[in-house]
Amino acid sequence: MEFRLLEYFLAVAREQSITAAAESLHISQPALSTQLKALETELGKQLLIRGVKGSRKVILTEEGMILRRRAEEIISLMRRTEEEITGSDETIAGNVFIGAGETETVRLFAQAAQKIQKKYPDIQYHISSGNAEHVLDYLDKGLIDFGLLFTKVDPQKYEALPMPVKDTWGVLMRKDSPLAKKESICPEDLWDKPLIISHQKGDDILLDHWLRREKSELHIVATYNLLFNASLLVDEGLGYALGLDNIINTQSGNLCFRPLSPRLEVNSFIVWKKYQVFSKAANLFLRYLQDMIPLIEPLDPNIPGSGSSR
């Protein structure tokens, strides 16, 4: 399968029109149609449904949607590889790709990037938000350089650098909620309340232990992947969301945050693939981040993996 054909296919998927895609690619419409038919013949699958409802619009088949997702990954990797190989030996420029969950720790990334920017202004940073499964999937596929996780990773497969900032679990609620009058929330406060909880792997075990109840004994009305979406459900009065502090701005608006009691904190780690060969930009970012951490706060020697990458 030729790289050029994947670019043609993605143009059609993006434009939802062979004619419009041909114009954007600066080739003729018949030539593009021929290339697409050749791609379908090569794969032995129909990728596009043409002439939807009598129009010139095309939609992707199930196989076409799979190819689109994989083609985007392949082209992204090819462009990154070309950029890293052809980059000048005398200058440091390029891209740093980071996958992260929602956490205040991302500020450390911003601080490192800001320091680097003063000397190397041609480096760009790309952050992809998602849960642990999303981040690890992108790491394994080589689509990101680093991942920020709250979960332990396989030390045979990944390197992990502990972050010096702990995130605090608590409850996001409306300011007019009965529990908003409390300074902190204990497990029994939530046993009879409608709850919105994270479905990220690891969070469920942590919260089950703190709540001292099985999920079947709780009134769970919704689960979430990113807390921002959960905050909209809370704002509409659906329930109380358990999540991390400093993610949702509660200084204005209808919501407030109350920490859990007993206090529940989690450590985060910046993770990358073992034996990873970084671009100059990614290597510089990691070095700056490592140099910053001891200045922020001494690493806790009790944190698993502390100093493993130093």
One Martini backbone bead per residue (centre of mass of N, CA, C, O) as a GRO file, in nm:
protein
  310
    1MET     BB    1   0.094   0.039   0.026
    2GLU     BB    2   0.072   0.362  -0.045
    3PHE     BB    3   0.116   0.666   0.091
    4ARG     BB    4  -0.046   0.832  -0.120
    5LEU     BB    5  -0.317   0.676  -0.089
    6LEU     BB    6  -0.371   0.761   0.202
    7GLU     BB    7  -0.392   1.063   0.144
    8TYR     BB    8  -0.629   1.041  -0.049
    9PHE     BB    9  -0.828   0.904   0.142
   10LEU     BB   10  -0.826   1.128   0.364
   11ALA     BB   11  -0.936   1.352   0.185
   12VAL     BB   12  -1.211   1.219   0.136
   13ALA     BB   13  -1.292   1.185   0.434
   14ARG     BB   14  -1.281   1.490   0.494
   15GLU     BB   15  -1.471   1.599   0.246
   16GLN     BB   16  -1.695   1.391   0.142
   17SER     BB   17  -1.547   1.424  -0.152
   18ILE     BB   18  -1.401   1.370  -0.451
   19THR     BB   19  -1.400   1.648  -0.578
   20ALA     BB   20  -1.286   1.811  -0.337
   21ALA     BB   21  -1.031   1.638  -0.301
   22ALA     BB   22  -0.910   1.688  -0.579
   23GLU     BB   23  -0.874   1.991  -0.543
   24SER     BB   24  -0.684   1.974  -0.288
   25LEU     BB   25  -0.471   1.778  -0.462
   26HIS     BB   26  -0.444   1.856  -0.768
   27ILE     BB   27  -0.648   1.659  -0.917
   28SER     BB   28  -0.837   1.458  -1.083
   29GLN     BB   29  -1.128   1.293  -1.043
   30PRO     BB   30  -1.072   1.034  -1.209
   31ALA     BB   31  -0.795   0.972  -1.083
   32LEU     BB   32  -0.896   0.939  -0.791
   33SER     BB   33  -1.103   0.714  -0.843
   34THR     BB   34  -0.895   0.509  -0.944
   35GLN     BB   35  -0.723   0.498  -0.683
   36LEU     BB   36  -0.953   0.402  -0.495
   37LYS     BB   37  -1.020   0.139  -0.645
   38ALA     BB   38  -0.736   0.020  -0.611
   39LEU     BB   39  -0.744   0.010  -0.302
   40GLU     BB   40  -0.992  -0.177  -0.278
   41THR     BB   41  -0.868  -0.409  -0.439
   42GLU     BB   42  -0.619  -0.459  -0.259
   43LEU     BB   43  -0.809  -0.510   0.009
   44GLY     BB   44  -1.104  -0.632  -0.057
   45LYS     BB   45  -1.267  -0.353   0.011
   46GLN     BB   46  -1.511  -0.140   0.095
   47LEU     BB   47  -1.473   0.217   0.179
   48LEU     BB   48  -1.704   0.347  -0.004
   49ILE     BB   49  -2.005   0.542  -0.029
   50ARG     BB   50  -2.164   0.638  -0.309
   51GLY     BB   51  -2.417   0.849  -0.363
   52VAL     BB   52  -2.569   0.977  -0.127
   53LYS     BB   53  -2.883   1.044  -0.185
   54GLY     BB   54  -2.793   1.149  -0.487
   55SER     BB   55  -2.522   1.252  -0.419
   56ARG     BB   56  -2.162   1.332  -0.390
   57LYS     BB   57  -2.152   1.197  -0.136
   58VAL     BB   58  -1.939   1.034   0.104
   59ILE     BB   59  -1.897   0.731   0.291
   60LEU     BB   60  -1.793   0.523   0.535
   61THR     BB   61  -1.714   0.232   0.608
   62GLU     BB   62  -1.606   0.028   0.840
   63GLU     BB   63  -1.333  -0.015   0.694
   64GLY     BB   64  -1.283   0.288   0.642
   65MET     BB   65  -1.260   0.372   0.942
   66ILE     BB   66  -1.018   0.199   1.006
   67LEU     BB   67  -0.826   0.320   0.793
   68ARG     BB   68  -0.834   0.609   0.889
   69ARG     BB   69  -0.707   0.564   1.165
   70ARG     BB   70  -0.443   0.428   1.060
   71ALA     BB   71  -0.354   0.646   0.857
   72GLU     BB   72  -0.310   0.872   1.060
   73GLU     BB   73  -0.086   0.726   1.214
   74ILE     BB   74   0.111   0.676   0.982
   75ILE     BB   75   0.151   0.972   0.888
   76SER     BB   76   0.248   1.082   1.155
   77LEU     BB   77   0.502   0.902   1.172
   78MET     BB   78   0.632   0.983   0.904
   79ARG     BB   79   0.663   1.287   0.968
   80ARG     BB   80   0.830   1.257   1.223
   81THR     BB   81   1.063   1.101   1.098
   82GLU     BB   82   1.145   1.309   0.887
   83GLU     BB   83   1.198   1.539   1.085
   84GLU     BB   84   1.424   1.394   1.254
   85ILE     BB   85   1.623   1.334   1.014
   86THR     BB   86   1.625   1.637   0.869
   87GLY     BB   87   1.730   1.779   1.093
   88SER     BB   88   1.932   1.990   1.225
   89ASP     BB   89   2.243   1.978   1.396
   90GLU     BB   90   2.242   2.295   1.502
   91THR     BB   91   1.939   2.267   1.573
   92ILE     BB   92   1.641   2.297   1.786
   93ALA     BB   93   1.354   2.131   1.669
   94GLY     BB   94   1.000   2.074   1.681
   95ASN     BB   95   0.832   1.800   1.854
   96VAL     BB   96   0.615   1.745   2.142
   97PHE     BB   97   0.456   1.451   2.273
   98ILE     BB   98   0.161   1.443   2.492
   99GLY     BB   99   0.005   1.238   2.735
  100ALA     BB  100  -0.294   1.321   2.940
  101GLY     BB  101  -0.439   1.374   3.214
  102GLU     BB  102  -0.615   1.530   3.459
  103THR     BB  103  -0.380   1.780   3.584
  104GLU     BB  104  -0.172   2.002   3.753
  105THR     BB  105   0.104   1.883   3.647
  106VAL     BB  106   0.106   2.026   3.366
  107ARG     BB  107   0.252   2.280   3.469
  108LEU     BB  108   0.538   2.160   3.453
  109PHE     BB  109   0.543   2.150   3.148
  110ALA     BB  110   0.505   2.453   3.105
  111GLN     BB  111   0.764   2.540   3.255
  112ALA     BB  112   0.964   2.389   3.077
  113ALA     BB  113   0.873   2.513   2.805
  114GLN     BB  114   0.931   2.810   2.883
  115LYS     BB  115   1.237   2.777   2.919
  116ILE     BB  116   1.297   2.666   2.634
  117GLN     BB  117   1.177   2.898   2.454
  118LYS     BB  118   1.402   3.112   2.500
  119LYS     BB  119   1.618   2.923   2.327
  120TYR     BB  120   1.380   2.730   2.171
  121PRO     BB  121   1.127   2.852   1.965
  122ASP     BB  122   1.086   2.583   1.754
  123ILE     BB  123   0.921   2.440   1.971
  124GLN     BB  124   0.652   2.209   1.994
  125TYR     BB  125   0.339   2.136   2.169
  126HIS     BB  126   0.148   1.821   2.222
  127ILE     BB  127  -0.170   1.761   2.373
  128SER     BB  128  -0.324   1.455   2.487
  129SER     BB  129  -0.628   1.371   2.611
  130GLY     BB  130  -0.661   1.107   2.866
  131ASN     BB  131  -0.651   0.807   2.966
  132ALA     BB  132  -0.452   0.544   3.030
  133GLU     BB  133  -0.526   0.380   2.777
  134HIS     BB  134  -0.472   0.605   2.575
  135VAL     BB  135  -0.176   0.667   2.645
  136LEU     BB  136  -0.057   0.378   2.606
  137ASP     BB  137  -0.144   0.343   2.315
  138TYR     BB  138   0.023   0.586   2.205
  139LEU     BB  139   0.295   0.489   2.302
  140ASP     BB  140   0.303   0.211   2.152
  141LYS     BB  141   0.263   0.364   1.861
  142GLY     BB  142   0.438   0.644   1.865
  143LEU     BB  143   0.251   0.921   1.902
  144ILE     BB  144   0.417   0.960   2.168
  145ASP     BB  145   0.663   1.037   2.408
  146PHE     BB  146   0.466   1.104   2.655
  147GLY     BB  147   0.323   1.010   2.978
  148LEU     BB  148   0.056   1.085   3.210
  149LEU     BB  149   0.027   0.901   3.519
  150PHE     BB  150  -0.140   0.713   3.801
  151THR     BB  151  -0.023   0.447   3.712
  152LYS     BB  152   0.126   0.162   3.702
  153VAL     BB  153   0.405   0.021   3.531
  154ASP     BB  154   0.596  -0.163   3.326
  155PRO     BB  155   0.942  -0.185   3.379
  156GLN     BB  156   1.003  -0.354   3.108
  157LYS     BB  157   0.862  -0.114   2.913
  158TYR     BB  158   0.903   0.134   3.117
  159GLU     BB  159   0.961   0.458   3.206
  160ALA     BB  160   0.969   0.642   3.534
  161LEU     BB  161   0.880   0.973   3.658
  162PRO     BB  162   0.831   1.126   3.937
  163MET     BB  163   0.618   1.353   4.066
  164PRO     BB  164   0.609   1.622   4.316
  165VAL     BB  165   0.292   1.612   4.278
  166LYS     BB  166  -0.012   1.596   4.444
  167ASP     BB  167  -0.330   1.456   4.417
  168THR     BB  168  -0.669   1.540   4.512
  169TRP     BB  169  -0.942   1.401   4.636
  170GLY     BB  170  -1.298   1.458   4.558
  171VAL     BB  171  -1.595   1.670   4.547
  172LEU     BB  172  -1.819   1.758   4.299
  173MET     BB  173  -2.047   2.040   4.340
  174ARG     BB  174  -2.299   2.214   4.427
  175LYS     BB  175  -2.348   2.498   4.622
  176ASP     BB  176  -2.660   2.389   4.696
  177SER     BB  177  -2.561   2.153   4.839
  178PRO     BB  178  -2.558   1.994   5.137
  179LEU     BB  179  -2.235   1.922   5.129
  180ALA     BB  180  -2.121   2.222   5.098
  181LYS     BB  181  -2.108   2.277   5.418
  182LYS     BB  182  -1.864   2.108   5.411
  183GLU     BB  183  -1.512   2.067   5.431
  184SER     BB  184  -1.558   1.751   5.418
  185ILE     BB  185  -1.566   1.406   5.292
  186CYS     BB  186  -1.720   1.118   5.386
  187PRO     BB  187  -1.829   0.815   5.304
  188GLU     BB  188  -2.126   0.830   5.435
  189ASP     BB  189  -2.215   1.084   5.262
  190LEU     BB  190  -2.233   0.887   4.980
  191TRP     BB  191  -2.414   0.626   5.006
  192ASP     BB  192  -2.703   0.802   4.917
  193LYS     BB  193  -2.576   0.923   4.660
  194PRO     BB  194  -2.541   1.052   4.352
  195LEU     BB  195  -2.292   0.916   4.136
  196ILE     BB  196  -1.984   1.031   3.972
  197ILE     BB  197  -1.748   0.822   3.810
  198SER     BB  198  -1.464   0.684   3.731
  199HIS     BB  199  -1.348   0.450   3.457
  200GLN     BB  200  -1.067   0.426   3.536
  201LYS     BB  201  -0.813   0.237   3.574
  202GLY     BB  202  -0.783   0.220   3.942
  203ASP     BB  203  -0.996   0.414   4.058
  204ASP     BB  204  -1.200   0.201   4.160
  205ILE     BB  205  -1.022   0.074   4.377
  206LEU     BB  206  -0.959   0.327   4.539
  207LEU     BB  207  -1.261   0.411   4.599
  208ASP     BB  208  -1.367   0.153   4.725
  209HIS     BB  209  -1.181   0.164   4.968
  210TRP     BB  210  -1.276   0.440   5.075
  211LEU     BB  211  -1.595   0.383   5.079
  212ARG     BB  212  -1.664   0.088   5.185
  213ARG     BB  213  -1.793  -0.007   4.901
  214GLU     BB  214  -1.974  -0.143   4.671
  215LYS     BB  215  -2.115  -0.067   4.378
  216SER     BB  216  -2.393  -0.213   4.442
  217GLU     BB  217  -2.429  -0.008   4.707
  218LEU     BB  218  -2.446   0.222   4.506
  219HIS     BB  219  -2.544   0.542   4.347
  220ILE     BB  220  -2.485   0.514   4.015
  221VAL     BB  221  -2.540   0.744   3.735
  222ALA     BB  222  -2.230   0.782   3.637
  223THR     BB  223  -1.961   0.799   3.401
  224TYR     BB  224  -1.610   0.895   3.338
  225ASN     BB  225  -1.318   1.033   3.172
  226LEU     BB  226  -1.369   1.347   3.194
  227LEU     BB  227  -1.435   1.595   3.423
  228PHE     BB  228  -1.573   1.808   3.253
  229ASN     BB  229  -1.819   1.638   3.177
  230ALA     BB  230  -1.907   1.587   3.470
  231SER     BB  231  -1.957   1.888   3.546
  232LEU     BB  232  -2.217   1.913   3.374
  233LEU     BB  233  -2.382   1.710   3.535
  234VAL     BB  234  -2.361   1.856   3.802
  235ASP     BB  235  -2.482   2.132   3.712
  236GLU     BB  236  -2.765   1.972   3.643
  237GLY     BB  237  -2.809   1.768   3.907
  238LEU     BB  238  -2.728   1.453   3.892
  239GLY     BB  239  -2.461   1.483   4.092
  240TYR     BB  240  -2.165   1.346   4.234
  241ALA     BB  241  -1.818   1.407   4.176
  242LEU     BB  242  -1.535   1.211   4.154
  243GLY     BB  243  -1.215   1.384   4.192
  244LEU     BB  244  -0.980   1.613   4.108
  245ASP     BB  245  -0.813   1.876   4.181
  246ASN     BB  246  -0.769   2.165   3.976
  247ILE     BB  247  -0.958   2.127   3.709
  248ILE     BB  248  -1.200   2.285   3.812
  249ASN     BB  249  -1.339   2.594   3.808
  250THR     BB  250  -1.470   2.732   4.133
  251GLN     BB  251  -1.466   3.052   4.155
  252SER     BB  252  -1.693   3.021   3.950
  253GLY     BB  253  -2.017   2.955   3.968
  254ASN     BB  254  -2.192   2.645   4.087
  255LEU     BB  255  -1.923   2.517   4.192
  256CYS     BB  256  -1.761   2.275   4.416
  257PHE     BB  257  -1.490   2.163   4.639
  258ARG     BB  258  -1.433   1.855   4.833
  259PRO     BB  259  -1.250   1.685   5.032
  260LEU     BB  260  -1.143   1.400   5.154
  261SER     BB  261  -1.239   1.190   5.451
  262PRO     BB  262  -0.990   1.065   5.431
  263ARG     BB  263  -0.724   1.142   5.272
  264LEU     BB  264  -0.673   1.142   4.902
  265GLU     BB  265  -0.377   1.051   4.726
  266VAL     BB  266  -0.178   1.100   4.422
  267ASN     BB  267   0.057   0.986   4.198
  268SER     BB  268   0.267   1.087   3.935
  269PHE     BB  269   0.386   0.997   3.594
  270ILE     BB  270   0.640   1.000   3.370
  271VAL     BB  271   0.622   0.825   3.054
  272TRP     BB  272   0.830   0.584   2.869
  273LYS     BB  273   0.981   0.402   2.651
  274LYS     BB  274   1.193   0.168   2.645
  275TYR     BB  275   1.457   0.264   2.451
  276GLN     BB  276   1.402   0.540   2.363
  277VAL     BB  277   1.426   0.745   2.071
  278PHE     BB  278   1.476   1.072   2.067
  279SER     BB  279   1.434   1.365   1.993
  280LYS     BB  280   1.577   1.658   2.055
  281ALA     BB  281   1.327   1.790   2.180
  282ALA     BB  282   1.246   1.560   2.379
  283ASN     BB  283   1.516   1.540   2.528
  284LEU     BB  284   1.517   1.831   2.633
  285PHE     BB  285   1.257   1.821   2.794
  286LEU     BB  286   1.343   1.598   2.993
  287ARG     BB  287   1.592   1.742   3.107
  288TYR     BB  288   1.444   1.987   3.222
  289LEU     BB  289   1.251   1.830   3.405
  290GLN     BB  290   1.467   1.689   3.578
  291ASP     BB  291   1.600   1.960   3.679
  292MET     BB  292   1.338   2.080   3.821
  293ILE     BB  293   1.233   1.884   4.044
  294PRO     BB  294   1.439   1.937   4.284
  295LEU     BB  295   1.341   2.248   4.302
  296ILE     BB  296   1.048   2.195   4.400
  297GLU     BB  297   1.091   1.892   4.534
  298PRO     BB  298   1.169   1.642   4.701
  299LEU     BB  299   1.186   1.324   4.659
  300ASP     BB  300   1.012   1.046   4.741
  301PRO     BB  301   1.153   0.746   4.845
  302ASN     BB  302   0.857   0.589   4.862
  303ILE     BB  303   0.833   0.606   4.569
  304PRO     BB  304   0.784   0.421   4.317
  305GLY     BB  305   1.066   0.468   4.108
  306SER     BB  306   1.248   0.659   4.231
  307GLY     BB  307   1.505   0.753   4.016
  308SER     BB  308   1.507   0.545   3.765
  309SER     BB  309   1.603   0.779   3.536
  310ARG     BB  310   1.886   0.902   3.662
   0.00000   0.00000   0.00000
